[in-house]
Amino acid sequence: PHLIRYMRRSASSASLASGKNISPLYHNPKDHYDEMGDSRYTDPETGHKFQTEHDLILYELLQGNRKYVKWLQAQDSLSVQQSQFGAIEQEMSMVTLKECGYLQQIEEERLGLAGGPLRPTRPKALVISCSRSFAPMDHIFGTNPREIQVVRGCGYTCSVADSVIGSIEFELADTTPPVLMIVGNTGNEVVASTVRRVARASGLDLKGSPNDVSARDDSLADSVLLDLIEPSVRDALEQLPSGTYDQIVNLACEMNVWRTIETLLTQSCAINDAAADGTVKVLGAMYDTETGQVSFMGEHPSQSLLLQMTPSNNAVRTADSPPVPVEEAVTMLYSGNARYSTGRGGLAGQAVGDTQKMMTQLSKDGQNPVAVVIGCADSRAPIELLFDMRPGDLFVLRNAGNACKPGPGMLVGSAEYAIINLRTKLIVVTGHTKCGAVTAAVEAVRRNADMAEVTGSIGACLMEIVEAAKTAIDELPNASTAEQVQRATEYNVMNTIRKLILNSDVLYNSLNLGELQVHGAVFDIFSGRIKWLGQHPDLEKIIGRRLHFHRWKSQPYVPASIPLGDNPARSPSARAALRLLQDGNLRFSSGKPIAKVHDLDVRPSAIVLGGAESRVPIEDVFDVEPGRIVVQRVVGSIAGTQERTAFSSIEYALETWEPPLLLVLVQTNSPIIEAALKQLGGEHQPRAPIKVVLDQLMVSSLRAVMESKDSEAHLSAAGLDLKMRQLATELSAFYSIEMLLRSRRIRRRIEAGTLELHAGVMDASTGRVRYFGEHPMQASMIETAKTIDRLERDEHGVIPRSRWQSAFKDDFLEGVSAEERPSPHALGSGSPESISP
C-alpha cells in the first residue's frame, strides 16, 4: 500500500527542479567540518575531514559526478570541433578523457575485475538505478573500479520480497556498503508510460503528451511494472493538477524514488534495521540524462515514521502470493530436510513468537502450500518437521503405509483439490524406514498369509502394499527381512505415484502441461535424512507420450561447446547484436576500450540480464556506448517470476525497445551460487527476500550436485567442487531462459523471428565472455506451449486425456494398465541417485 502522502515535499520538488543539491551534507570546503571532522574520514584529494564515513562517501560521489559532467561537456566541445574542422584523431578525445580522470577508470576496470590491489574490501555504495539510465552508475559518479555495487531494473522500483530487495539484502549481508542510494533519472520511459496510462484512464489530456506511442502503450496495459509505479504518478498529478506532460513525468520520477525507499524500509527487515542503527544511510537522488548532473535528495522526508513500521523477518505465504514453480518447490523441500537432518531446522518453532499474526494472515488470506506431501501415519515421521516447514507450507495427506488404492478416493481427491484450488505444483510421496505397514505386508507375503483373513480393515490397507512386498521378495529372495522391507518401501512409494497418475485426470493433465511433478522419497527415522527417489522411472510410459523436456532434465548436462569467436545467433539482426557484444568484450578483456559518444537517441541493440554481484559495469564488459544495451542486474542473473518486478521489467523492455537479442549473462565464482550450494547442504534459511533469489538458483545447483555426485569416484574434492560450480552457473542461465519462455509475449517474439534468447558466462578472472547459444530445448518448449494453447479445457481448466492423445499423436506411446508395475531394475533410473545433505 502507498503509505505516505507527499504534499509536504513541494519545497524538495522545487529544489530538484532547479537542479540544486539540497542535502546539507555537501558543504563549502572552508566551513567548520574540518574542525569537527574525524581524521579517519579524510578525503584523500582535498584533505577535508568529515564527521562520518557516510558524509565522506557522499562527498566523493558528488565530486566524481562533477568529473563526469566535465567529461560530457568536453565531449560536446569535441563534437563541435569535429563539425567545424573535420575528423579529429581518437587520441585527442582520449587525452580529454584522461584530463577528466575518467579514462583512468576505464583503463583500470579490467585489472579490478577479479580482485587484487584495486578491489576495495567493500563497496562504498549500493545503488538501485534504471536499466535504461544511459550510463553506468560507476561512470556517473566517477568512482574507481569496484567501488559501487548496482542493482538495475526498468523504473528503479521494487515490490514485496522480490529479487530486487533480495539482491539488496544479499549485498548488505555480504559486503555492508555504508550508503544505499536509489537513483532515478529524468524523463524515465517507464514512468512516462505510466503517466500516459493513468492520463488515458482518467480522461486527462496532458499538454505535450506524445501521440505516436498508443500501440505500444496498449501492449503494456496489463504490465505489473506500471502497476508498481502508478501510485507515484497519481501523487504527481495531485501536486501538479495543471502540469504539462513533461512536468508530470519528471515529478513522478522523483516520487518514484521516494516510493522505492518506502518499499525498502517497510518490506525489508534487514534494510530497516541497517537504516535504524546507522549502519547504512538510505538516500534518494535524481540523474539528469541531458547534463549528467546528479541532484541529491537526501533521506526520505518521513524516514523516522517508516523506520517504526518494522517488517517481519519471514513472509507468510498466503493465497495472494504467486504459486511456487515446481522445480523451486523441490529445492525448498530438499534444503528443508537438509536443515532438519543437520540440526539447523526449526522454522515451525521460529514462528511461535509471532503465531497470532501468522495464523491471522493464513485464516484471512488463505493458504498457498508449496507441496502436497503424501506420507505415512507413523508418529515417528512428522512431515512439517522433517521438511523444516511452517504452517501453511505443506498440504499433508497421511495414512498407514502412504498407500493409494486404485480408482477415485479421498487421497486422490484431496491431492486434486490442492492442485486445482490451491495451485500447488509438487506432490511428494514419502515413505520411511522401519515402516510398520510395509513390514507387515512383507511378513505376510513371506508366510503366504491371506489378507482377507486379517482383522478389520487392516487387511484392505495391506493389500495396497502387498504388490511392492512381492516384488521386493522376488528380487531379493535370500535377503533378510529388513533388507526386503527397505526395498519394498521404495517400490511402494513408486506404486503410489503410478496409481495417483493413472487414477486422476487432474494429475495427468498437470504432468502433461509441465506444471506438476510427482517425486518419491524415503525418510530415514534414524538419521532424519531423506533419500530422494526422483520422479517415476517409467513416467513417459504411464503418461503415454514422450516428454522431451523431462528427458533433457533427467539426462546429464553436457556444457555447450561453441568455440570462442563463433556467433551462434540465427537471424541477421540478432547476429549483428551479438557480434557487437563479442567485439566489445574482446576489446574490454584485452584492455583496449574505445572512446564512447554520449547519445540519448541511440536505440538499444540488446538486453543483458546480468548479475549484481559483479562490480563491473555491463556496458564496460561489452565496451558499448551509453544506451546501446538495456542492462538489468539482480544477483544470480535470475529472471524472476511473471508476477514480480524483475520479470515484468524484461517484458517492458522487450515491448518498448524491441531489441533482437536478450543475453542472460552469468559469471564464474559467483558468491550467490556458493550460497545456493550451501543452502542445499543445510545452511540456515535466510530472510524471505534473499530466499526468493536462492530458491531459483537452487534449481540449477541441485541438478549440479546430483550430476557431480556421479563423478565423485574419479575427481578430487577440489575438482568436484569446481565441477559443481561450473554446472550450477551454466544451468542457472538456462533456468532463467526457461522462466522467460513462460511468457507468451516472449514466445510470440521468438516465433516471429524478432527475438533470440542466448546465454553466456563471464570469466571473473579475465572478463572474457563465453557464449553457449540458445536453450537446447527452446524449440520443443515453444512448440509444446503452442499445441497446449490450442487444446480445449473443461470448466476446471483440465484437458481430457483423449485430446492429449490426438494433439501429440507423433509422440504418443502405448500407456500402461492399472495392474502393470514398474520394472524392478528401473527403480531410480532416469533420475539422479540420492545424496546425503
JSON list of N, CA and C in Angstrom, two decimals, residues 404-444:
[
{"chain": "A", "resi": 404, "resn": "CYS", "atom": "N", "xyz": [-2.02, -45.93, -1.87]},
{"chain": "A", "resi": 404, "resn": "CYS", "atom": "CA", "xyz": [-3.14, -45.40, -2.66]},
{"chain": "A", "resi": 404, "resn": "CYS", "atom": "C", "xyz": [-3.85, -46.57, -3.33]},
{"chain": "A", "resi": 405, "resn": "LYS", "atom": "N", "xyz": [-5.16, -46.66, -3.15]},
{"chain": "A", "resi": 405, "resn": "LYS", "atom": "CA", "xyz": [-5.89, -47.75, -3.79]},
{"chain": "A", "resi": 405, "resn": "LYS", "atom": "C", "xyz": [-6.32, -47.33, -5.18]},
{"chain": "A", "resi": 406, "resn": "PRO", "atom": "N", "xyz": [-6.55, -48.30, -6.08]},
{"chain": "A", "resi": 406, "resn": "PRO", "atom": "CA", "xyz": [-6.98, -47.97, -7.45]},
{"chain": "A", "resi": 406, "resn": "PRO", "atom": "C", "xyz": [-8.34, -47.27, -7.43]},
{"chain": "A", "resi": 407, "resn": "GLY", "atom": "N", "xyz": [-8.55, -46.42, -8.42]},
{"chain": "A", "resi": 407, "resn": "GLY", "atom": "CA", "xyz": [-9.82, -45.74, -8.56]},
{"chain": "A", "resi": 407, "resn": "GLY", "atom": "C", "xyz": [-9.91, -44.47, -7.75]},
{"chain": "A", "resi": 408, "resn": "PRO", "atom": "N", "xyz": [-11.00, -43.72, -7.90]},
{"chain": "A", "resi": 408, "resn": "PRO", "atom": "CA", "xyz": [-11.19, -42.48, -7.16]},
{"chain": "A", "resi": 408, "resn": "PRO", "atom": "C", "xyz": [-11.26, -42.74, -5.66]},
{"chain": "A", "resi": 409, "resn": "GLY", "atom": "N", "xyz": [-10.89, -41.76, -4.88]},
{"chain": "A", "resi": 409, "resn": "GLY", "atom": "CA", "xyz": [-10.95, -41.91, -3.44]},
{"chain": "A", "resi": 409, "resn": "GLY", "atom": "C", "xyz": [-10.54, -40.63, -2.76]},
{"chain": "A", "resi": 410, "resn": "MET", "atom": "N", "xyz": [-10.54, -40.66, -1.42]},
{"chain": "A", "resi": 410, "resn": "MET", "atom": "CA", "xyz": [-10.22, -39.47, -0.64]},
{"chain": "A", "resi": 410, "resn": "MET", "atom": "C", "xyz": [-8.81, -38.97, -0.90]},
{"chain": "A", "resi": 411, "resn": "LEU", "atom": "N", "xyz": [-7.86, -39.88, -1.03]},
{"chain": "A", "resi": 411, "resn": "LEU", "atom": "CA", "xyz": [-6.48, -39.47, -1.23]},
{"chain": "A", "resi": 411, "resn": "LEU", "atom": "C", "xyz": [-6.31, -38.74, -2.56]},
{"chain": "A", "resi": 412, "resn": "VAL", "atom": "N", "xyz": [-6.82, -39.35, -3.63]},
{"chain": "A", "resi": 412, "resn": "VAL", "atom": "CA", "xyz": [-6.71, -38.74, -4.96]},
{"chain": "A", "resi": 412, "resn": "VAL", "atom": "C", "xyz": [-7.48, -37.42, -5.00]},
{"chain": "A", "resi": 413, "resn": "GLY", "atom": "N", "xyz": [-8.68, -37.42, -4.46]},
{"chain": "A", "resi": 413, "resn": "GLY", "atom": "CA", "xyz": [-9.49, -36.20, -4.49]},
{"chain": "A", "resi": 413, "resn": "GLY", "atom": "C", "xyz": [-8.86, -35.07, -3.71]},
{"chain": "A", "resi": 414, "resn": "SER", "atom": "N", "xyz": [-8.24, -35.38, -2.58]},
{"chain": "A", "resi": 414, "resn": "SER", "atom": "CA", "xyz": [-7.59, -34.33, -1.78]},
{"chain": "A", "resi": 414, "resn": "SER", "atom": "C", "xyz": [-6.40, -33.74, -2.52]},
{"chain": "A", "resi": 415, "resn": "ALA", "atom": "N", "xyz": [-5.63, -34.60, -3.19]},
{"chain": "A", "resi": 415, "resn": "ALA", "atom": "CA", "xyz": [-4.50, -34.11, -3.97]},
{"chain": "A", "resi": 415, "resn": "ALA", "atom": "C", "xyz": [-4.98, -33.23, -5.12]},
{"chain": "A", "resi": 416, "resn": "GLU", "atom": "N", "xyz": [-6.08, -33.64, -5.76]},
{"chain": "A", "resi": 416, "resn": "GLU", "atom": "CA", "xyz": [-6.64, -32.84, -6.86]},
{"chain": "A", "resi": 416, "resn": "GLU", "atom": "C", "xyz": [-7.10, -31.47, -6.37]},
{"chain": "A", "resi": 417, "resn": "TYR", "atom": "N", "xyz": [-7.69, -31.44, -5.19]},
{"chain": "A", "resi": 417, "resn": "TYR", "atom": "CA", "xyz": [-8.13, -30.16, -4.62]},
{"chain": "A", "resi": 417, "resn": "TYR", "atom": "C", "xyz": [-6.96, -29.19, -4.49]},
{"chain": "A", "resi": 418, "resn": "ALA", "atom": "N", "xyz": [-5.82, -29.68, -3.98]},
{"chain": "A", "resi": 418, "resn": "ALA", "atom": "CA", "xyz": [-4.65, -28.81, -3.81]},
{"chain": "A", "resi": 418, "resn": "ALA", "atom": "C", "xyz": [-4.13, -28.31, -5.14]},
{"chain": "A", "resi": 419, "resn": "ILE", "atom": "N", "xyz": [-4.17, -29.15, -6.16]},
{"chain": "A", "resi": 419, "resn": "ILE", "atom": "CA", "xyz": [-3.64, -28.76, -7.48]},
{"chain": "A", "resi": 419, "resn": "ILE", "atom": "C", "xyz": [-4.54, -27.73, -8.14]},
{"chain": "A", "resi": 420, "resn": "ILE", "atom": "N", "xyz": [-5.86, -27.95, -8.09]},
{"chain": "A", "resi": 420, "resn": "ILE", "atom": "CA", "xyz": [-6.80, -27.06, -8.79]},
{"chain": "A", "resi": 420, "resn": "ILE", "atom": "C", "xyz": [-7.05, -25.78, -8.00]},
{"chain": "A", "resi": 421, "resn": "ASN", "atom": "N", "xyz": [-7.36, -25.91, -6.73]},
{"chain": "A", "resi": 421, "resn": "ASN", "atom": "CA", "xyz": [-7.80, -24.76, -5.94]},
{"chain": "A", "resi": 421, "resn": "ASN", "atom": "C", "xyz": [-6.67, -24.02, -5.26]},
{"chain": "A", "resi": 422, "resn": "LEU", "atom": "N", "xyz": [-5.61, -24.72, -4.86]},
{"chain": "A", "resi": 422, "resn": "LEU", "atom": "CA", "xyz": [-4.53, -24.08, -4.13]},
{"chain": "A", "resi": 422, "resn": "LEU", "atom": "C", "xyz": [-3.31, -23.82, -5.01]},
{"chain": "A", "resi": 423, "resn": "ARG", "atom": "N", "xyz": [-3.37, -24.26, -6.28]},
{"chain": "A", "resi": 423, "resn": "ARG", "atom": "CA", "xyz": [-2.32, -24.01, -7.29]},
{"chain": "A", "resi": 423, "resn": "ARG", "atom": "C", "xyz": [-0.98, -24.65, -6.91]},
{"chain": "A", "resi": 424, "resn": "THR", "atom": "N", "xyz": [-1.02, -25.77, -6.20]},
{"chain": "A", "resi": 424, "resn": "THR", "atom": "CA", "xyz": [0.19, -26.46, -5.79]},
{"chain": "A", "resi": 424, "resn": "THR", "atom": "C", "xyz": [0.77, -27.22, -6.98]},
{"chain": "A", "resi": 425, "resn": "LYS", "atom": "N", "xyz": [2.11, -27.17, -7.12]},
{"chain": "A", "resi": 425, "resn": "LYS", "atom": "CA", "xyz": [2.76, -27.73, -8.31]},
{"chain": "A", "resi": 425, "resn": "LYS", "atom": "C", "xyz": [3.58, -28.98, -8.04]},
{"chain": "A", "resi": 426, "resn": "LEU", "atom": "N", "xyz": [3.66, -29.42, -6.79]},
{"chain": "A", "resi": 426, "resn": "LEU", "atom": "CA", "xyz": [4.52, -30.54, -6.45]},
{"chain": "A", "resi": 426, "resn": "LEU", "atom": "C", "xyz": [3.80, -31.51, -5.53]},
{"chain": "A", "resi": 427, "resn": "ILE", "atom": "N", "xyz": [3.94, -32.81, -5.83]},
{"chain": "A", "resi": 427, "resn": "ILE", "atom": "CA", "xyz": [3.49, -33.86, -4.92]},
{"chain": "A", "resi": 427, "resn": "ILE", "atom": "C", "xyz": [4.71, -34.70, -4.55]},
{"chain": "A", "resi": 428, "resn": "VAL", "atom": "N", "xyz": [4.89, -34.96, -3.27]},
{"chain": "A", "resi": 428, "resn": "VAL", "atom": "CA", "xyz": [5.97, -35.83, -2.81]},
{"chain": "A", "resi": 428, "resn": "VAL", "atom": "C", "xyz": [5.35, -36.98, -2.02]},
{"chain": "A", "resi": 429, "resn": "VAL", "atom": "N", "xyz": [5.56, -38.19, -2.50]},
{"chain": "A", "resi": 429, "resn": "VAL", "atom": "CA", "xyz": [5.12, -39.39, -1.78]},
{"chain": "A", "resi": 429, "resn": "VAL", "atom": "C", "xyz": [6.29, -39.84, -0.91]},
{"chain": "A", "resi": 430, "resn": "THR", "atom": "N", "xyz": [6.09, -39.81, 0.40]},
{"chain": "A", "resi": 430, "resn": "THR", "atom": "CA", "xyz": [7.19, -40.04, 1.34]},
{"chain": "A", "resi": 430, "resn": "THR", "atom": "C", "xyz": [6.95, -41.28, 2.18]},
{"chain": "A", "resi": 431, "resn": "GLY", "atom": "N", "xyz": [7.76, -42.30, 1.93]},
{"chain": "A", "resi": 431, "resn": "GLY", "atom": "CA", "xyz": [7.79, -43.46, 2.81]},
{"chain": "A", "resi": 431, "resn": "GLY", "atom": "C", "xyz": [8.84, -43.24, 3.90]},
{"chain": "A", "resi": 432, "resn": "HIS", "atom": "N", "xyz": [9.05, -44.25, 4.73]},
{"chain": "A", "resi": 432, "resn": "HIS", "atom": "CA", "xyz": [10.07, -44.10, 5.76]},
{"chain": "A", "resi": 432, "resn": "HIS", "atom": "C", "xyz": [10.60, -45.47, 6.17]},
{"chain": "A", "resi": 433, "resn": "THR", "atom": "N", "xyz": [11.78, -45.49, 6.72]},
{"chain": "A", "resi": 433, "resn": "THR", "atom": "CA", "xyz": [12.37, -46.74, 7.18]},
{"chain": "A", "resi": 433, "resn": "THR", "atom": "C", "xyz": [11.60, -47.28, 8.38]},
{"chain": "A", "resi": 434, "resn": "LYS", "atom": "N", "xyz": [11.70, -48.59, 8.58]},
{"chain": "A", "resi": 434, "resn": "LYS", "atom": "CA", "xyz": [11.04, -49.26, 9.72]},
{"chain": "A", "resi": 434, "resn": "LYS", "atom": "C", "xyz": [9.53, -49.05, 9.69]},
{"chain": "A", "resi": 435, "resn": "CYS", "atom": "N", "xyz": [8.97, -48.95, 8.48]},
{"chain": "A", "resi": 435, "resn": "CYS", "atom": "CA", "xyz": [7.52, -48.72, 8.36]},
{"chain": "A", "resi": 435, "resn": "CYS", "atom": "C", "xyz": [6.77, -49.98, 8.81]},
{"chain": "A", "resi": 436, "resn": "GLY", "atom": "N", "xyz": [5.86, -49.84, 9.76]},
{"chain": "A", "resi": 436, "resn": "GLY", "atom": "CA", "xyz": [5.13, -50.98, 10.29]},
{"chain": "A", "resi": 436, "resn": "GLY", "atom": "C", "xyz": [4.23, -51.61, 9.25]},
{"chain": "A", "resi": 437, "resn": "ALA", "atom": "N", "xyz": [3.57, -50.79, 8.41]},
{"chain": "A", "resi": 437, "resn": "ALA", "atom": "CA", "xyz": [2.66, -51.32, 7.41]},
{"chain": "A", "resi": 437, "resn": "ALA", "atom": "C", "xyz": [3.42, -52.12, 6.35]},
{"chain": "A", "resi": 438, "resn": "VAL", "atom": "N", "xyz": [4.54, -51.60, 5.89]},
{"chain": "A", "resi": 438, "resn": "VAL", "atom": "CA", "xyz": [5.33, -52.31, 4.89]},
{"chain": "A", "resi": 438, "resn": "VAL", "atom": "C", "xyz": [5.92, -53.58, 5.49]},
{"chain": "A", "resi": 439, "resn": "THR", "atom": "N", "xyz": [6.38, -53.50, 6.72]},
{"chain": "A", "resi": 439, "resn": "THR", "atom": "CA", "xyz": [6.92, -54.69, 7.39]},
{"chain": "A", "resi": 439, "resn": "THR", "atom": "C", "xyz": [5.87, -55.78, 7.50]},
{"chain": "A", "resi": 440, "resn": "ALA", "atom": "N", "xyz": [4.65, -55.38, 7.87]},
{"chain": "A", "resi": 440, "resn": "ALA", "atom": "CA", "xyz": [3.56, -56.35, 7.98]},
{"chain": "A", "resi": 440, "resn": "ALA", "atom": "C", "xyz": [3.25, -56.99, 6.64]},
{"chain": "A", "resi": 441, "resn": "ALA", "atom": "N", "xyz": [3.28, -56.18, 5.56]},
{"chain": "A", "resi": 441, "resn": "ALA", "atom": "CA", "xyz": [3.00, -56.72, 4.22]},
{"chain": "A", "resi": 441, "resn": "ALA", "atom": "C", "xyz": [4.08, -57.71, 3.80]},
{"chain": "A", "resi": 442, "resn": "VAL", "atom": "N", "xyz": [5.35, -57.40, 4.06]},
{"chain": "A", "resi": 442, "resn": "VAL", "atom": "CA", "xyz": [6.45, -58.29, 3.70]},
{"chain": "A", "resi": 442, "resn": "VAL", "atom": "C", "xyz": [6.35, -59.61, 4.48]},
{"chain": "A", "resi": 443, "resn": "GLU", "atom": "N", "xyz": [6.08, -59.51, 5.77]},
{"chain": "A", "resi": 443, "resn": "GLU", "atom": "CA", "xyz": [5.97, -60.73, 6.59]},
{"chain": "A", "resi": 443, "resn": "GLU", "atom": "C", "xyz": [4.78, -61.56, 6.15]},
{"chain": "A", "resi": 444, "resn": "ALA", "atom": "N", "xyz": [3.70, -60.90, 5.75]},
{"chain": "A", "resi": 444, "resn": "ALA", "atom": "CA", "xyz": [2.52, -61.63, 5.28]},
{"chain": "A", "resi": 444, "resn": "ALA", "atom": "C", "xyz": [2.82, -62.38, 4.00]}
]
